[in-house]
XYZ file of C-alpha atoms in Angstrom:
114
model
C 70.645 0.279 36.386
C 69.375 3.521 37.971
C 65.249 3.490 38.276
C 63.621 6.741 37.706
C 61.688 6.688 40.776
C 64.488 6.675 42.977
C 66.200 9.430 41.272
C 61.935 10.974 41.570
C 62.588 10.152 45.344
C 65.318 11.880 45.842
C 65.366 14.890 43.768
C 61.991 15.875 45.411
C 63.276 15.895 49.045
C 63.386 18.941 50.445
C 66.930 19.354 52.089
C 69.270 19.973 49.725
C 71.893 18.076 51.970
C 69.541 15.237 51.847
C 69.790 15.737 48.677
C 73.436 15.460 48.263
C 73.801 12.474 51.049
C 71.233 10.674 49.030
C 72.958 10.616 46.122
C 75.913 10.052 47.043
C 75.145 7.308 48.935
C 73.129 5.607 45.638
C 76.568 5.735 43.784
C 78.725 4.464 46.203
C 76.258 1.674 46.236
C 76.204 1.100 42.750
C 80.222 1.241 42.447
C 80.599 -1.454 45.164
C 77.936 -4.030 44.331
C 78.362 -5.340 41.218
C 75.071 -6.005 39.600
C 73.251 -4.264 41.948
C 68.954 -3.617 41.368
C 67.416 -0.921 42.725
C 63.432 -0.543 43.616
C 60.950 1.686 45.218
C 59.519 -0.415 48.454
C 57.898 0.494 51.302
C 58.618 4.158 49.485
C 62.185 4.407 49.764
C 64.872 3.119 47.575
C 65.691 -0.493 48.155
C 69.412 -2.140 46.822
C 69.371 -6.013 46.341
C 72.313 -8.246 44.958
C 70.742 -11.692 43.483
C 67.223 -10.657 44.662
C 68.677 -10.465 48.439
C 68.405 -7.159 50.309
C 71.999 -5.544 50.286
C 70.999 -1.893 51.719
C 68.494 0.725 52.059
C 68.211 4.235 51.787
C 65.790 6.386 53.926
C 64.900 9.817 54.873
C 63.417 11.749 57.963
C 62.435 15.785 58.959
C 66.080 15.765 60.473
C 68.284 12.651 59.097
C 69.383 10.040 56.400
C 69.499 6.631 56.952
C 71.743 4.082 55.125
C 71.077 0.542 56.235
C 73.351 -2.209 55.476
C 71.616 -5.892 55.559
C 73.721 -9.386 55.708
C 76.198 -7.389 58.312
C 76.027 -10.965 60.933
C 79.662 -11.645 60.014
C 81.173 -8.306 59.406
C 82.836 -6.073 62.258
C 80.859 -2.515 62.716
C 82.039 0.281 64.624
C 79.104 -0.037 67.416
C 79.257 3.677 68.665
C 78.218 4.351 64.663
C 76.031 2.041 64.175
C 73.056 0.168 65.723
C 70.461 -2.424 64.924
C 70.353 -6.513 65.680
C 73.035 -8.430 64.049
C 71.534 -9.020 60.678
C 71.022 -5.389 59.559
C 73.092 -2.052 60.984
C 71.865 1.628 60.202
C 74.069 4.595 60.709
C 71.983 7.797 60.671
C 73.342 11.440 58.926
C 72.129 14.574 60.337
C 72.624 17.948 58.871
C 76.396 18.865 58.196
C 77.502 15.737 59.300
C 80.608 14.136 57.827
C 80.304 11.302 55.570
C 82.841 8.279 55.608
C 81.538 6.917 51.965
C 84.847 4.949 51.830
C 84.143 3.144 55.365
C 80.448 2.510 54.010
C 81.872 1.051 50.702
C 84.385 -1.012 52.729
C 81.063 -2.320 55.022
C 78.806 -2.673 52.282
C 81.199 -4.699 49.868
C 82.065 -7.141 52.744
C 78.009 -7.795 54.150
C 76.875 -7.779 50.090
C 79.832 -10.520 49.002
C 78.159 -13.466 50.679
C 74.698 -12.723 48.671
């Protein structure tokens, strides 16, 4: 189920490609986790599978960030990525390229084991 303060959150951002990314990214997450709840925390949209982190969605001035939790058995592309074992962010800047498919791929492998 889709919370109104995350769609708040990210229809008042104020790059319209964050915008875009942002959503984008909350229905790719909602496609590959089944079950997924969202919340506001920390103020910025939180995804959990059985109450258990599964990703996160944040914004700064200049970027998007899409963090992926429960990644310590799952194989990221390191020159994408960074972060300590248990969590990996990948960071979109303005007119960067997506790969929603490669996220969907990562997300549905770290979120199966929650």
């Amino acid at each position: 189920m889709k919370l109104e303060e995350v769609t708040s959150f990210i229809t008042v951002l104020v790059q319209p490609w964050q915008v875009d990314i942002c959503n984008k990214l909350r229905d790719m997450v909602h496609q590959t986790v089944p079950g997924v709840e969202e919340r506001m925390q920390y103020k910025k949209p939180h995804f959990l599978k059985n109450g258990k982190y599964a990703a996160v969605i944040s914004t700064a001035k200049e970027a998007v960030s899409f963090v992926i939790f429960n990644t310590s058995e799952v194989d990221f592309p390191e020159e994408q990525f960074e972060g300590p074992p248990e969590r990996k962010t990948i960071k979109f800047k303005s007119g960067q390229a997506v790969d929603y498919d490669l996220l969907a791929s990562l997300l549905n492998k770290a979120s199966a084991t929650l």
